[in-house]
Amino acid sequence: MLMDSPIKIYEHLLHVLEQIPRGKVSTYIKIAEALGDPVAAKAVKDALERERFAEFKTKILESAQRSSDAFTDFVSDRPLELLASYQMEQAEQVIRDDDFNGSDRIAGVDVSYQGDVAASACVVMDSDLEVIDSASTVIPVSFPYIPGYLMFRETPAIEAIAEHVSGFDLLMVNGHGIAHPRGCGLASYVGLKLEQPTIGVARTLLVGEKEEMGHSVKYNGEVVAAEINRPGHPPFYVSTGHRISLTSCVEIVERMEGRRQLPEPLRLAHLEARRLMREL
DNA sequence: GCGACAG
DNA sequence: ATCTTGTCGC
């Protein structure tokens, strides 16, 4: 599938909302289904909170009401279905084995938000946890947060800043790699687009379950992530992004671990992204 | 009562 | 992710 131009999800939403007949109502779930995936129900709700769609909010049923009479006969291109199949295609391109030269220079990226604006920061560190380079920038966002579709919201901001940093061997991303419903989370996608090895680091699981014994997280019968435990801190999860094995992910993440919960490059990138956003 | 979902 | 002060504890 070709993804030359980004999906204009809000225009699709507008198109769907306008189909609700005058005097009739619908539900967030039905609208999300029309967009191609019911998981987007909360994102639909969030969108209707915004000025642009405020006029349609009266067309939503109260949650306590029964939705049997909700308008559901929408005509839509179902954009989220398109995006989901795109992810499945991309998943096949992901390399889950080690395919990198050195691992001295580790970078971390993170993004901070404020309305329709994103501030992204990238920090590169060496094996001694010394900062080698860093950069940050601001860029508009045009896609909402929808569980499973984070890549479409965050990748543009990450690409925008990753280019402005000197060479790194490996990039750590806040979000899952292959530990994703369709095998291609943000970290994997960023790896494919930048053609760089990436590691996914996330605070909570999106899919999968930790095995009774050990630290492995299994999804559909395969190990897709590892739980990392640091004394005094809640656990977090690491998964293959692109061109690296899970074993190496764990090894590198533990090596870049300061005394905090998350790896230093990610912690610093997070601080920098927030700092930049708050000074605007 | 079920489900509860990266950032 | 973000909205948000003080407060408890190392």
mmCIF file of C-alpha atoms (C1' of nucleotides) in Angstrom:
data_model
loop_
_atom_site.group_PDB
_atom_site.id
_atom_site.type_symbol
_atom_site.label_atom_id
_atom_site.label_comp_id
_atom_site.label_asym_id
_atom_site.label_seq_id
_atom_site.Cartn_x
_atom_site.Cartn_y
_atom_site.Cartn_z
ATOM 1 C CA MET A 1 0.000 0.000 0.000
ATOM 2 C CA LEU A 2 1.177 3.502 -0.753
ATOM 3 C CA MET A 3 1.211 6.053 2.019
ATOM 4 C CA ASP A 4 2.505 9.079 0.137
ATOM 5 C CA SER A 5 0.060 11.499 1.767
ATOM 6 C CA PRO A 6 -1.039 11.281 5.401
ATOM 7 C CA ILE A 7 -4.670 10.348 6.098
ATOM 8 C CA LYS A 8 -6.753 13.401 6.975
ATOM 9 C CA ILE A 9 -8.630 11.694 9.771
ATOM 10 C CA TYR A 10 -10.439 14.810 11.000
ATOM 11 C CA GLU A 11 -11.914 15.392 7.561
ATOM 12 C CA HIS A 12 -13.201 11.838 7.546
ATOM 13 C CA LEU A 13 -14.723 12.445 10.962
ATOM 14 C CA LEU A 14 -16.402 15.613 9.737
ATOM 15 C CA HIS A 15 -17.788 13.754 6.756
ATOM 16 C CA VAL A 16 -19.242 11.085 9.043
ATOM 17 C CA LEU A 17 -20.711 13.566 11.528
ATOM 18 C CA GLU A 18 -22.449 15.488 8.775
ATOM 19 C CA GLN A 19 -24.320 12.341 7.804
ATOM 20 C CA ILE A 20 -26.256 12.227 11.055
ATOM 21 C CA PRO A 21 -29.774 13.405 10.057
ATOM 22 C CA ARG A 22 -31.180 16.518 11.657
ATOM 23 C CA GLY A 23 -32.936 15.591 14.886
ATOM 24 C CA LYS A 24 -31.190 12.241 15.144
ATOM 25 C CA VAL A 25 -28.273 11.147 17.309
ATOM 26 C CA SER A 26 -25.521 8.514 17.301
ATOM 27 C CA THR A 27 -22.844 7.201 19.649
ATOM 28 C CA TYR A 28 -19.071 7.497 19.886
ATOM 29 C CA ILE A 29 -18.731 3.780 19.205
ATOM 30 C CA LYS A 30 -20.876 3.869 16.074
ATOM 31 C CA ILE A 31 -18.959 6.833 14.725
ATOM 32 C CA ALA A 32 -15.636 5.163 15.509
ATOM 33 C CA GLU A 33 -16.837 2.023 13.733
ATOM 34 C CA ALA A 34 -17.700 4.136 10.723
ATOM 35 C CA LEU A 35 -14.125 5.419 10.781
ATOM 36 C CA GLY A 36 -12.951 1.831 10.731
ATOM 37 C CA ASP A 37 -12.194 0.825 14.326
ATOM 38 C CA PRO A 38 -14.302 1.039 17.504
ATOM 39 C CA VAL A 39 -11.137 1.520 19.549
ATOM 40 C CA ALA A 40 -11.228 5.135 18.377
ATOM 41 C CA ALA A 41 -14.393 5.894 20.372
ATOM 42 C CA LYS A 42 -12.545 7.949 22.964
ATOM 43 C CA ALA A 43 -10.706 9.832 20.252
ATOM 44 C CA VAL A 44 -14.089 10.719 18.727
ATOM 45 C CA LYS A 45 -15.206 12.005 22.097
ATOM 46 C CA ASP A 46 -12.017 14.050 22.455
ATOM 47 C CA ALA A 47 -12.500 15.537 19.000
ATOM 48 C CA LEU A 48 -16.048 16.635 19.777
ATOM 49 C CA GLU A 49 -14.717 18.529 22.779
ATOM 50 C CA ARG A 50 -12.878 20.737 20.352
ATOM 51 C CA GLU A 51 -14.177 23.938 18.840
ATOM 52 C CA ARG A 52 -14.112 22.593 15.313
ATOM 53 C CA PHE A 53 -16.672 19.879 16.033
ATOM 54 C CA ALA A 54 -18.555 21.436 18.946
ATOM 55 C CA GLU A 55 -21.727 21.873 16.900
ATOM 56 C CA PHE A 56 -22.046 18.102 16.500
ATOM 57 C CA LYS A 57 -21.857 17.268 20.136
ATOM 58 C CA THR A 58 -25.617 17.494 20.562
ATOM 59 C CA LYS A 59 -25.863 14.588 18.155
ATOM 60 C CA ILE A 60 -24.330 12.191 20.656
ATOM 61 C CA LEU A 61 -26.442 9.973 22.901
ATOM 62 C CA GLU A 62 -25.909 10.137 26.615
ATOM 63 C CA SER A 63 -23.824 7.142 27.581
ATOM 64 C CA ALA A 64 -26.490 5.881 29.959
ATOM 65 C CA GLN A 65 -29.063 5.789 27.182
ATOM 66 C CA ARG A 66 -29.660 2.752 25.078
ATOM 67 C CA SER A 67 -28.036 3.007 21.696
ATOM 68 C CA SER A 68 -30.497 0.826 19.813
ATOM 69 C CA ASP A 69 -31.906 3.856 18.047
ATOM 70 C CA ALA A 70 -28.545 5.435 17.283
ATOM 71 C CA PHE A 71 -27.970 6.422 13.679
ATOM 72 C CA THR A 72 -25.525 3.940 12.210
ATOM 73 C CA ASP A 73 -26.032 3.978 8.463
ATOM 74 C CA PHE A 74 -22.833 5.857 7.669
ATOM 75 C CA VAL A 75 -21.067 5.905 4.324
ATOM 76 C CA SER A 76 -17.347 6.069 4.937
ATOM 77 C CA ASP A 77 -13.990 5.103 3.483
ATOM 78 C CA ARG A 78 -13.180 3.574 6.860
ATOM 79 C CA PRO A 79 -9.719 5.183 7.038
ATOM 80 C CA LEU A 80 -8.634 3.324 10.170
ATOM 81 C CA GLU A 81 -9.079 0.003 8.395
ATOM 82 C CA LEU A 82 -6.772 1.295 5.725
ATOM 83 C CA LEU A 83 -4.209 2.364 8.294
ATOM 84 C CA ALA A 84 -4.452 -0.973 10.091
ATOM 85 C CA SER A 85 -3.735 -2.923 6.924
ATOM 86 C CA TYR A 86 -0.850 -0.568 6.235
ATOM 87 C CA GLN A 87 0.566 -1.471 9.639
ATOM 88 C CA MET A 88 0.275 -5.172 8.865
ATOM 89 C CA GLU A 89 2.237 -4.616 5.676
ATOM 90 C CA GLN A 90 4.897 -2.656 7.496
ATOM 91 C CA ALA A 91 5.159 -5.361 10.149
ATOM 92 C CA GLU A 92 6.479 -7.736 7.511
ATOM 93 C CA GLN A 93 9.380 -5.376 6.822
ATOM 94 C CA VAL A 94 10.498 -5.260 10.440
ATOM 95 C CA ILE A 95 13.776 -7.038 11.166
ATOM 96 C CA ARG A 96 13.722 -8.669 14.581
ATOM 97 C CA ASP A 97 17.354 -9.739 14.666
ATOM 98 C CA ASP A 98 20.531 -7.817 15.381
ATOM 99 C CA ASP A 99 21.493 -5.803 12.329
ATOM 100 C CA PHE A 100 23.655 -2.956 13.544
ATOM 101 C CA ASN A 101 27.382 -2.285 13.834
ATOM 102 C CA GLY A 102 28.179 -0.483 17.062
ATOM 103 C CA SER A 103 26.102 0.421 20.075
ATOM 104 C CA ASP A 104 28.233 3.169 21.577
ATOM 105 C CA ARG A 105 26.010 6.032 20.631
ATOM 106 C CA ILE A 106 22.489 5.583 21.933
ATOM 107 C CA ALA A 107 19.804 8.152 21.214
ATOM 108 C CA GLY A 108 16.437 8.696 22.865
ATOM 109 C CA VAL A 109 13.464 10.626 21.468
ATOM 110 C CA ASP A 110 10.320 11.881 23.106
ATOM 111 C CA VAL A 111 7.421 14.128 22.246
ATOM 112 C CA SER A 112 5.407 16.537 24.385
ATOM 113 C CA TYR A 113 2.005 17.886 23.406
ATOM 114 C CA GLN A 114 -0.117 20.948 23.885
ATOM 115 C CA GLY A 115 -3.240 21.007 21.786
ATOM 116 C CA ASP A 116 -2.304 20.754 18.116
ATOM 117 C CA VAL A 117 1.369 21.370 18.714
ATOM 118 C CA ALA A 118 4.113 18.878 19.464
ATOM 119 C CA ALA A 119 7.589 19.525 20.850
ATOM 120 C CA SER A 120 10.068 16.745 20.141
ATOM 121 C CA ALA A 121 13.541 16.250 21.538
ATOM 122 C CA CYS A 122 16.347 13.832 20.757
ATOM 123 C CA VAL A 123 19.370 13.198 22.983
ATOM 124 C CA VAL A 124 22.420 11.165 21.996
ATOM 125 C CA MET A 125 24.624 9.645 24.698
ATOM 126 C CA ASP A 126 27.740 7.510 24.787
ATOM 127 C CA SER A 127 28.426 4.397 26.837
ATOM 128 C CA ASP A 128 29.449 6.530 29.812
ATOM 129 C CA LEU A 129 26.046 8.212 29.831
ATOM 130 C CA GLU A 130 27.587 11.468 28.641
ATOM 131 C CA VAL A 131 25.517 13.614 26.310
ATOM 132 C CA ILE A 132 27.129 13.799 22.877
ATOM 133 C CA ASP A 133 24.459 15.774 21.078
ATOM 134 C CA SER A 134 20.876 16.899 21.399
ATOM 135 C CA ALA A 135 18.249 18.861 19.523
ATOM 136 C CA SER A 136 14.613 19.795 19.793
ATOM 137 C CA THR A 137 11.928 21.394 17.678
ATOM 138 C CA VAL A 138 8.241 22.217 17.437
ATOM 139 C CA ILE A 139 5.841 20.853 14.820
ATOM 140 C CA PRO A 140 2.038 20.824 14.358
ATOM 141 C CA VAL A 141 0.128 17.571 14.905
ATOM 142 C CA SER A 142 -2.793 16.460 12.765
ATOM 143 C CA PHE A 143 -3.671 13.027 14.089
ATOM 144 C CA PRO A 144 -5.327 12.152 17.418
ATOM 145 C CA TYR A 145 -4.129 9.588 19.908
ATOM 146 C CA ILE A 146 -5.848 6.287 19.180
ATOM 147 C CA PRO A 147 -4.601 3.118 20.913
ATOM 148 C CA GLY A 148 -2.773 1.083 18.293
ATOM 149 C CA TYR A 149 -2.365 4.038 15.923
ATOM 150 C CA LEU A 150 0.155 6.107 17.858
ATOM 151 C CA MET A 151 2.601 5.998 14.955
ATOM 152 C CA PHE A 152 0.385 8.224 12.828
ATOM 153 C CA ARG A 153 0.376 10.875 15.531
ATOM 154 C CA GLU A 154 3.960 10.813 16.661
ATOM 155 C CA THR A 155 6.186 9.719 13.791
ATOM 156 C CA PRO A 156 6.225 13.115 12.016
ATOM 157 C CA ALA A 157 7.533 14.847 15.141
ATOM 158 C CA ILE A 158 10.174 12.164 15.668
ATOM 159 C CA GLU A 159 11.352 12.293 12.068
ATOM 160 C CA ALA A 160 11.541 16.071 12.276
ATOM 161 C CA ILE A 161 14.073 16.009 15.090
ATOM 162 C CA ALA A 162 15.969 12.745 14.559
ATOM 163 C CA GLU A 163 17.457 14.216 11.386
ATOM 164 C CA HIS A 164 18.948 17.149 13.278
ATOM 165 C CA VAL A 165 21.109 15.082 15.544
ATOM 166 C CA SER A 166 24.566 13.698 14.793
ATOM 167 C CA GLY A 167 24.944 10.028 13.982
ATOM 168 C CA PHE A 168 23.770 7.506 16.533
ATOM 169 C CA ASP A 169 23.977 3.745 16.439
ATOM 170 C CA LEU A 170 20.632 3.052 17.974
ATOM 171 C CA LEU A 171 17.444 4.940 18.806
ATOM 172 C CA MET A 172 15.195 4.355 21.796
ATOM 173 C CA VAL A 173 11.557 5.356 21.342
ATOM 174 C CA ASN A 174 8.830 5.909 23.914
ATOM 175 C CA GLY A 175 6.290 3.330 22.801
ATOM 176 C CA HIS A 176 6.175 -0.313 21.781
ATOM 177 C CA GLY A 177 7.977 -1.921 18.881
ATOM 178 C CA ILE A 178 6.589 -5.291 17.781
ATOM 179 C CA ALA A 179 4.548 -5.645 20.985
ATOM 180 C CA HIS A 180 1.606 -4.265 19.058
ATOM 181 C CA PRO A 181 -1.767 -5.660 17.885
ATOM 182 C CA ARG A 182 -0.533 -5.753 14.292
ATOM 183 C CA GLY A 183 3.155 -6.264 14.993
ATOM 184 C CA CYS A 184 4.238 -2.748 14.144
ATOM 185 C CA GLY A 185 4.202 -0.174 16.906
ATOM 186 C CA LEU A 186 5.675 3.322 16.879
ATOM 187 C CA ALA A 187 9.240 2.197 17.586
ATOM 188 C CA SER A 188 9.203 -0.295 14.718
ATOM 189 C CA TYR A 189 7.722 2.172 12.283
ATOM 190 C CA VAL A 190 10.231 4.869 13.187
ATOM 191 C CA GLY A 191 12.982 2.318 12.611
ATOM 192 C CA LEU A 192 11.617 1.507 9.160
ATOM 193 C CA LYS A 193 11.230 5.144 8.157
ATOM 194 C CA LEU A 194 14.620 6.278 9.440
ATOM 195 C CA GLU A 195 16.248 3.011 8.358
ATOM 196 C CA GLN A 196 17.829 2.816 11.795
ATOM 197 C CA PRO A 197 17.881 0.217 14.570
ATOM 198 C CA THR A 198 15.267 1.119 17.198
ATOM 199 C CA ILE A 199 14.214 -0.096 20.640
ATOM 200 C CA GLY A 200 10.694 0.287 21.977
ATOM 201 C CA VAL A 201 10.311 1.308 25.618
ATOM 202 C CA ALA A 202 6.901 1.641 27.256
ATOM 203 C CA ARG A 203 5.509 1.999 30.764
ATOM 204 C CA THR A 204 2.502 -0.231 30.201
ATOM 205 C CA LEU A 205 1.559 -3.040 27.834
ATOM 206 C CA LEU A 206 -0.718 -2.494 24.859
ATOM 207 C CA VAL A 207 -1.008 -6.215 24.095
ATOM 208 C CA GLY A 208 0.360 -9.439 25.545
ATOM 209 C CA GLU A 209 0.761 -10.860 29.013
ATOM 210 C CA LYS A 210 3.761 -11.489 31.167
ATOM 211 C CA GLU A 211 4.474 -15.136 31.775
ATOM 212 C CA GLU A 212 3.908 -16.453 35.285
ATOM 213 C CA MET A 213 7.610 -17.077 35.689
ATOM 214 C CA GLY A 214 10.302 -14.880 34.199
ATOM 215 C CA HIS A 215 10.071 -11.549 32.448
ATOM 216 C CA SER A 216 8.886 -12.516 28.972
ATOM 217 C CA VAL A 217 5.722 -11.005 27.567
ATOM 218 C CA LYS A 218 3.834 -13.268 25.177
ATOM 219 C CA TYR A 219 1.292 -12.313 22.556
ATOM 220 C CA ASN A 220 -0.264 -14.786 20.130
ATOM 221 C CA GLY A 221 2.105 -17.447 21.363
ATOM 222 C CA GLU A 222 5.329 -15.549 20.789
ATOM 223 C CA VAL A 223 7.614 -13.510 23.008
ATOM 224 C CA VAL A 224 7.252 -9.878 21.956
ATOM 225 C CA ALA A 225 8.646 -7.954 24.910
ATOM 226 C CA ALA A 226 10.518 -8.176 28.187
ATOM 227 C CA GLU A 227 9.569 -6.680 31.511
ATOM 228 C CA ILE A 228 12.323 -4.655 33.115
ATOM 229 C CA ASN A 229 12.327 -4.284 36.871
ATOM 230 C CA ARG A 230 14.224 -1.632 38.758
ATOM 231 C CA PRO A 231 14.099 -1.703 42.549
ATOM 232 C CA GLY A 232 11.950 1.080 43.883
ATOM 233 C CA HIS A 233 10.281 1.756 40.554
ATOM 234 C CA PRO A 234 7.289 0.379 38.689
ATOM 235 C CA PRO A 235 8.255 -2.029 35.882
ATOM 236 C CA PHE A 236 8.434 -1.032 32.225
ATOM 237 C CA TYR A 237 8.586 -2.983 28.983
ATOM 238 C CA VAL A 238 11.107 -3.275 26.192
ATOM 239 C CA SER A 239 10.507 -4.631 22.714
ATOM 240 C CA THR A 240 12.242 -4.945 19.382
ATOM 241 C CA GLY A 241 11.724 -1.861 17.281
ATOM 242 C CA HIS A 242 13.717 -2.653 14.154
ATOM 243 C CA ARG A 243 17.012 -4.379 13.346
ATOM 244 C CA ILE A 244 17.680 -5.581 16.887
ATOM 245 C CA SER A 245 16.892 -8.694 18.909
ATOM 246 C CA LEU A 246 14.951 -8.573 22.149
ATOM 247 C CA THR A 247 18.013 -9.872 23.988
ATOM 248 C CA SER A 248 20.079 -6.939 22.759
ATOM 249 C CA CYS A 249 17.263 -4.517 23.574
ATOM 250 C CA VAL A 250 17.335 -5.613 27.191
ATOM 251 C CA GLU A 251 21.120 -5.520 27.307
ATOM 252 C CA ILE A 252 21.349 -1.982 25.962
ATOM 253 C CA VAL A 253 18.460 -0.624 27.991
ATOM 254 C CA GLU A 254 20.018 -1.943 31.181
ATOM 255 C CA ARG A 255 23.353 -0.453 30.195
ATOM 256 C CA MET A 256 21.799 2.975 29.657
ATOM 257 C CA GLU A 257 19.927 2.813 32.902
ATOM 258 C CA GLY A 258 20.668 5.597 35.299
ATOM 259 C CA ARG A 259 19.211 5.350 38.749
ATOM 260 C CA ARG A 260 15.768 6.236 37.472
ATOM 261 C CA GLN A 261 12.966 4.201 36.012
ATOM 262 C CA LEU A 262 13.563 4.904 32.342
ATOM 263 C CA PRO A 263 16.844 4.774 30.402
ATOM 264 C CA GLU A 264 18.777 8.062 30.551
ATOM 265 C CA PRO A 265 18.479 9.048 26.870
ATOM 266 C CA LEU A 266 14.695 8.776 27.106
ATOM 267 C CA ARG A 267 14.522 10.545 30.437
ATOM 268 C CA LEU A 268 16.566 13.467 29.163
ATOM 269 C CA ALA A 269 14.649 13.637 25.885
ATOM 270 C CA HIS A 270 11.437 13.717 27.883
ATOM 271 C CA LEU A 271 12.677 16.558 30.080
ATOM 272 C CA GLU A 272 13.864 18.556 27.084
ATOM 273 C CA ALA A 273 10.649 18.089 25.124
ATOM 274 C CA ARG A 274 8.611 19.254 28.102
ATOM 275 C CA ARG A 275 10.901 22.189 28.760
ATOM 276 C CA LEU A 276 10.587 23.364 25.171
ATOM 277 C CA MET A 277 6.818 22.983 25.187
ATOM 278 C CA ARG A 278 6.319 24.837 28.433
ATOM 279 C CA GLU A 279 8.374 27.807 27.393
ATOM 280 C CA LEU A 280 6.100 28.470 24.434
ATOM 281 C "C1'" DG B 1 -21.967 -6.594 34.464
ATOM 282 C "C1'" DC B 2 -18.192 -6.186 30.945
ATOM 283 C "C1'" DG B 3 -14.173 -3.699 29.651
ATOM 284 C "C1'" DA B 4 -10.638 -0.518 30.942
ATOM 285 C "C1'" DC B 5 -6.225 0.442 25.445
ATOM 286 C "C1'" DA B 6 1.561 2.759 24.012
ATOM 287 C "C1'" DG B 7 1.667 8.387 24.120
ATOM 288 C "C1'" DA C 1 -0.022 12.929 26.565
ATOM 289 C "C1'" DT C 2 -2.415 16.887 29.476
ATOM 290 C "C1'" DC C 3 -5.280 19.347 33.212
ATOM 291 C "C1'" DT C 4 -2.845 20.505 38.574
ATOM 292 C "C1'" DT C 5 -0.767 22.199 45.041
ATOM 293 C "C1'" DG C 6 0.559 20.623 48.449
ATOM 294 C "C1'" DT C 7 2.531 17.025 50.691
ATOM 295 C "C1'" DC C 8 4.720 12.710 52.265
ATOM 296 C "C1'" DG C 9 9.151 10.369 52.208
ATOM 297 C "C1'" DC C 10 13.948 9.130 50.974
#
